[in-house]
Short mmCIF file of C-alpha atoms in Angstrom, two decimals:
data_model
loop_
_atom_site.label_atom_id
_atom_site.label_comp_id
_atom_site.label_asym_id
_atom_site.label_seq_id
_atom_site.Cartn_x
_atom_site.Cartn_y
_atom_site.Cartn_z
CA HIS V 1 -61.64 -57.48 20.94
CA HIS V 2 -65.09 -55.99 21.34
CA HIS V 3 -65.18 -54.85 17.71
CA TRP V 4 -64.31 -58.25 16.24
CA VAL V 5 -65.48 -60.74 18.87
CA LEU V 6 -68.17 -59.36 21.15
CA ASP V 7 -69.97 -56.73 19.09
CA GLU V 8 -73.47 -57.83 18.05
CA LEU V 9 -74.19 -54.82 15.83
CA VAL V 10 -75.21 -55.78 12.31
CA PHE V 11 -73.60 -53.24 10.00
CA THR V 12 -75.42 -52.17 6.85
CA HIS V 13 -72.49 -53.79 5.03
CA GLU V 14 -69.64 -55.62 6.75
CA ARG V 15 -67.10 -53.51 4.84
CA LEU V 16 -68.01 -50.78 7.34
CA ARG V 17 -66.64 -52.91 10.18
CA VAL V 18 -63.27 -53.16 8.42
CA GLN V 19 -63.28 -49.46 7.58
CA LEU V 20 -64.03 -48.52 11.18
CA ALA V 21 -61.23 -50.75 12.47
CA ALA V 22 -58.72 -49.24 10.02
CA ALA V 23 -59.79 -45.69 10.88
CA LEU V 24 -59.42 -46.38 14.61
CA VAL V 25 -55.84 -47.62 14.22
CA LEU V 26 -54.83 -44.82 11.84
CA ALA V 27 -56.43 -42.12 14.00
CA GLY V 28 -54.60 -43.36 17.08
CA ALA V 29 -51.26 -43.82 15.31
CA THR V 30 -51.20 -40.49 13.47
CA SER V 31 -53.01 -38.18 15.94
CA SER V 32 -54.78 -36.80 12.89
CA ARG V 33 -58.18 -35.20 12.59
CA PRO V 34 -60.80 -37.85 11.81
CA GLY V 35 -61.98 -35.86 8.80
CA ALA V 36 -58.51 -36.11 7.24
CA LEU V 37 -58.87 -39.88 7.31
CA ILE V 38 -62.49 -40.83 7.02
CA GLU V 39 -63.78 -38.38 4.44
CA ASN V 40 -60.63 -37.65 2.43
CA LEU V 41 -58.35 -40.70 2.14
CA ARG V 42 -58.12 -41.89 -1.46
CA TYR V 43 -56.19 -44.77 -2.99
CA LYS V 44 -53.65 -42.37 -4.50
CA ASP V 45 -52.81 -41.29 -0.93
CA VAL V 46 -51.66 -44.81 0.01
CA GLU V 47 -48.66 -46.76 -1.24
CA PHE V 48 -47.80 -50.38 -0.56
CA HIS V 49 -44.04 -51.03 -0.58
CA VAL V 50 -42.80 -54.59 -0.96
CA PHE V 51 -39.31 -55.25 0.42
CA PRO V 52 -36.98 -58.24 -0.01
CA PRO V 53 -37.38 -61.02 2.55
CA ALA V 54 -35.65 -60.79 5.88
CA ALA V 55 -33.13 -63.56 6.33
CA ILE V 56 -35.22 -65.44 8.87
CA SER V 57 -38.62 -65.28 7.11
CA GLY V 58 -37.94 -66.14 3.48
CA ARG V 59 -40.91 -64.10 2.23
CA ALA V 60 -41.30 -60.51 1.07
CA ARG V 61 -42.12 -57.84 3.64
CA ILE V 62 -44.90 -55.31 3.15
CA GLY V 63 -44.95 -51.71 4.29
CA MET V 64 -47.53 -48.97 3.80
CA VAL V 65 -47.12 -45.21 3.38
CA VAL V 66 -50.14 -42.99 4.06
CA ASN V 67 -50.09 -39.40 2.82
CA LEU V 68 -52.65 -37.27 4.66
CA THR V 69 -53.30 -34.16 2.59
CA LYS V 70 -55.96 -32.45 4.72
CA MET V 71 -53.94 -31.90 7.88
CA LYS V 72 -54.68 -28.57 9.59
CA ARG V 73 -51.76 -26.66 11.04
CA SER V 74 -51.45 -23.35 12.87
CA ALA V 75 -53.04 -20.32 11.17
CA GLY V 76 -55.24 -22.69 9.19
CA VAL V 77 -52.44 -23.71 6.82
CA SER V 78 -52.75 -27.24 5.49
CA ARG V 79 -49.52 -29.23 5.21
CA PRO V 80 -49.55 -32.86 4.00
CA ARG V 81 -47.83 -35.41 6.22
CA LYS V 82 -46.65 -38.92 5.47
CA TYR V 83 -46.78 -41.85 7.86
CA GLY V 84 -45.13 -45.24 7.44
CA PHE V 85 -46.45 -48.54 8.77
CA HIS V 86 -45.26 -52.12 8.71
CA GLU V 87 -46.99 -55.38 9.42
CA GLU V 88 -47.66 -56.09 13.09
CA ASP V 89 -48.42 -59.24 15.05
CA THR V 90 -51.78 -57.99 16.34
CA LEU V 91 -54.80 -56.44 14.62
CA LEU V 92 -54.85 -53.76 17.32
CA HIS V 93 -51.72 -52.14 15.88
CA ASP V 94 -51.84 -53.11 12.19
CA PRO V 95 -53.64 -50.88 9.67
CA VAL V 96 -51.74 -52.54 6.81
CA LEU V 97 -53.89 -55.67 6.75
CA TYR V 98 -57.13 -53.68 6.91
CA ILE V 99 -56.26 -51.42 3.97
CA GLN V 100 -55.00 -54.42 2.00
CA SER V 101 -58.30 -56.21 2.55
CA LEU V 102 -60.26 -53.20 1.30
CA ALA V 103 -58.02 -52.97 -1.77
CA PHE V 104 -58.54 -56.67 -2.50
CA ALA V 105 -62.31 -56.27 -2.10
CA ASP V 106 -62.22 -53.43 -4.64
CA SER V 107 -59.76 -55.21 -7.00
CA ALA V 108 -57.89 -51.90 -6.91
CA PHE V 109 -54.35 -53.24 -7.47
CA GLU V 110 -53.14 -52.89 -11.04
CA ALA V 111 -51.70 -56.40 -10.93
CA GLU V 112 -54.17 -59.26 -10.86
CA PHE V 113 -53.47 -60.51 -7.36
CA HIS V 114 -55.77 -63.32 -6.26
CA SER V 115 -54.60 -63.47 -2.65
CA LEU V 116 -52.16 -61.84 -0.27
CA GLU V 117 -49.81 -64.76 -0.88
CA ASP V 118 -49.32 -63.48 -4.46
CA ILE V 119 -47.77 -60.32 -2.99
CA TYR V 120 -45.58 -62.24 -0.56
CA GLN V 121 -44.23 -64.30 -3.48
CA LEU V 122 -43.10 -61.25 -5.47
CA ILE V 123 -39.42 -61.19 -6.38
CA ILE V 124 -37.71 -57.81 -5.85
CA PRO V 125 -34.98 -57.16 -8.46
CA GLN V 126 -31.51 -57.05 -6.95
CA LYS V 127 -30.93 -53.49 -8.21
CA ASN V 128 -33.94 -52.25 -6.19
CA ASN V 129 -34.50 -52.19 -2.45
CA ARG V 130 -38.29 -52.31 -2.91
CA ILE V 131 -41.14 -52.20 -5.39
CA ILE V 132 -44.28 -50.06 -5.06
CA LEU V 133 -47.58 -51.65 -6.05
CA PRO V 134 -49.49 -49.40 -8.48
CA TRP V 135 -53.24 -48.87 -8.44
CA LYS V 136 -55.58 -49.23 -11.37
CA SER V 137 -56.09 -45.81 -12.93
CA GLU V 138 -59.84 -45.83 -12.25
CA TRP V 139 -59.26 -46.42 -8.54
CA ARG V 140 -56.59 -43.81 -7.79
CA ASP V 141 -59.05 -40.99 -7.11
CA ARG V 142 -61.69 -43.09 -5.37
CA TYR V 143 -62.18 -42.99 -1.63
CA ILE V 144 -60.93 -45.94 0.42
CA PHE V 145 -63.53 -45.40 3.16
CA ARG V 146 -66.83 -45.33 1.27
CA ASP V 147 -70.47 -45.14 2.23
CA THR V 148 -73.27 -47.58 1.47
CA GLN V 149 -76.66 -47.27 -0.11
CA GLY V 150 -79.69 -49.48 0.21
CA ALA V 151 -80.60 -51.71 3.13
CA GLY V 152 -80.65 -55.35 4.12
CA SER V 153 -79.61 -57.77 1.38
CA ASN V 154 -79.77 -54.88 -1.13
CA ALA V 155 -77.06 -52.82 0.58
CA VAL V 156 -74.10 -52.04 -1.66
CA VAL V 157 -70.94 -49.98 -1.29
CA THR V 158 -70.96 -46.81 -3.39
CA LEU V 159 -68.11 -46.04 -5.76
CA ASP V 160 -67.97 -42.27 -5.40
CA ARG V 161 -69.33 -41.26 -1.99
CA ALA V 162 -67.02 -41.05 1.01
CA PHE V 163 -67.96 -42.56 4.35
CA GLN V 164 -69.41 -39.72 6.40
CA TYR V 165 -67.74 -38.54 9.59
CA LYS V 166 -71.10 -38.29 11.38
CA ARG V 167 -71.89 -41.93 10.68
CA ALA V 168 -68.46 -43.07 11.83
CA ARG V 169 -68.90 -40.97 14.98
CA ASP V 170 -72.25 -42.65 15.72
CA TYR V 171 -70.57 -46.07 15.53
CA LEU V 172 -67.75 -44.94 17.82
CA ILE V 173 -70.14 -43.50 20.42
CA ARG V 174 -72.06 -46.76 20.37
CA HIS V 175 -68.82 -48.68 20.93
CA GLY V 176 -67.96 -46.45 23.88
CA ARG V 177 -71.32 -47.11 25.50
CA ALA V 178 -71.04 -50.86 24.95
CA LEU V 179 -67.58 -50.81 26.55
CA GLY V 180 -68.88 -48.96 29.61
CA PHE V 181 -67.13 -45.60 29.23
CA GLU V 182 -68.78 -43.00 31.45
CA LYS V 183 -67.79 -40.16 29.11
CA GLN V 184 -69.10 -40.17 25.54
CA LEU V 185 -66.29 -41.57 23.38
CA GLU V 186 -65.24 -39.29 20.52
CA TRP V 187 -62.68 -39.48 17.71
CA TYR V 188 -60.78 -36.56 19.23
CA ASP V 189 -60.26 -38.63 22.38
CA LEU V 190 -57.97 -40.88 20.32
CA ARG V 191 -56.12 -37.85 18.99
CA ARG V 192 -55.62 -36.33 22.42
CA ALA V 193 -54.65 -39.64 23.98
CA SER V 194 -51.99 -40.40 21.38
CA GLY V 195 -50.67 -36.83 21.65
CA LYS V 196 -50.36 -37.10 25.42
CA LYS V 197 -48.60 -40.45 25.06
CA LEU V 198 -46.04 -38.95 22.68
CA ASN V 199 -45.48 -35.92 24.94
CA SER V 200 -44.92 -38.06 28.01
CA ARG V 201 -42.43 -40.26 26.14
CA TYR V 202 -40.32 -37.61 24.44
CA THR V 203 -40.44 -34.57 26.74
#
């Protein structure tokens, strides 16, 4: 609510507001290191799956699979992990819409979609239980969360430079102060909080 309604910060480019929102949801939902998300997530690491309509809705359903390849495990061994998401009723829990909006802004889908409604109107062949939306070849290796260059009306989003963890951390700390947290808010607070929530639920 603060991020979208109350925050008076003028971002260098408003894409950064969407990126920050998506990173917050993904960090909380996956308990992953922020660096695995912010500085490493590329389009090839994300898949959008379109499923046939549920009987009550009449429109296709959209899911998202995120493959995090820079996950640290014990003894320093990296082991990729996949996470699945579906559309939610609130922005607080839904990273699908954020990543879709970034993909639309980049025109990264191989198909020439003009709006989200074009995806909802897709017809899934009866022999398949889903279709996966491919990316344009030139976008597969590009970062989803990207940095900006320039200032004011001349600010543009770079094509090949990832959004820096330090910059994202500065925004998060500022949010924590604006919200009145006594302790400095950090990305690892989200990781620890989601881990504790899982432990309390399943142990």
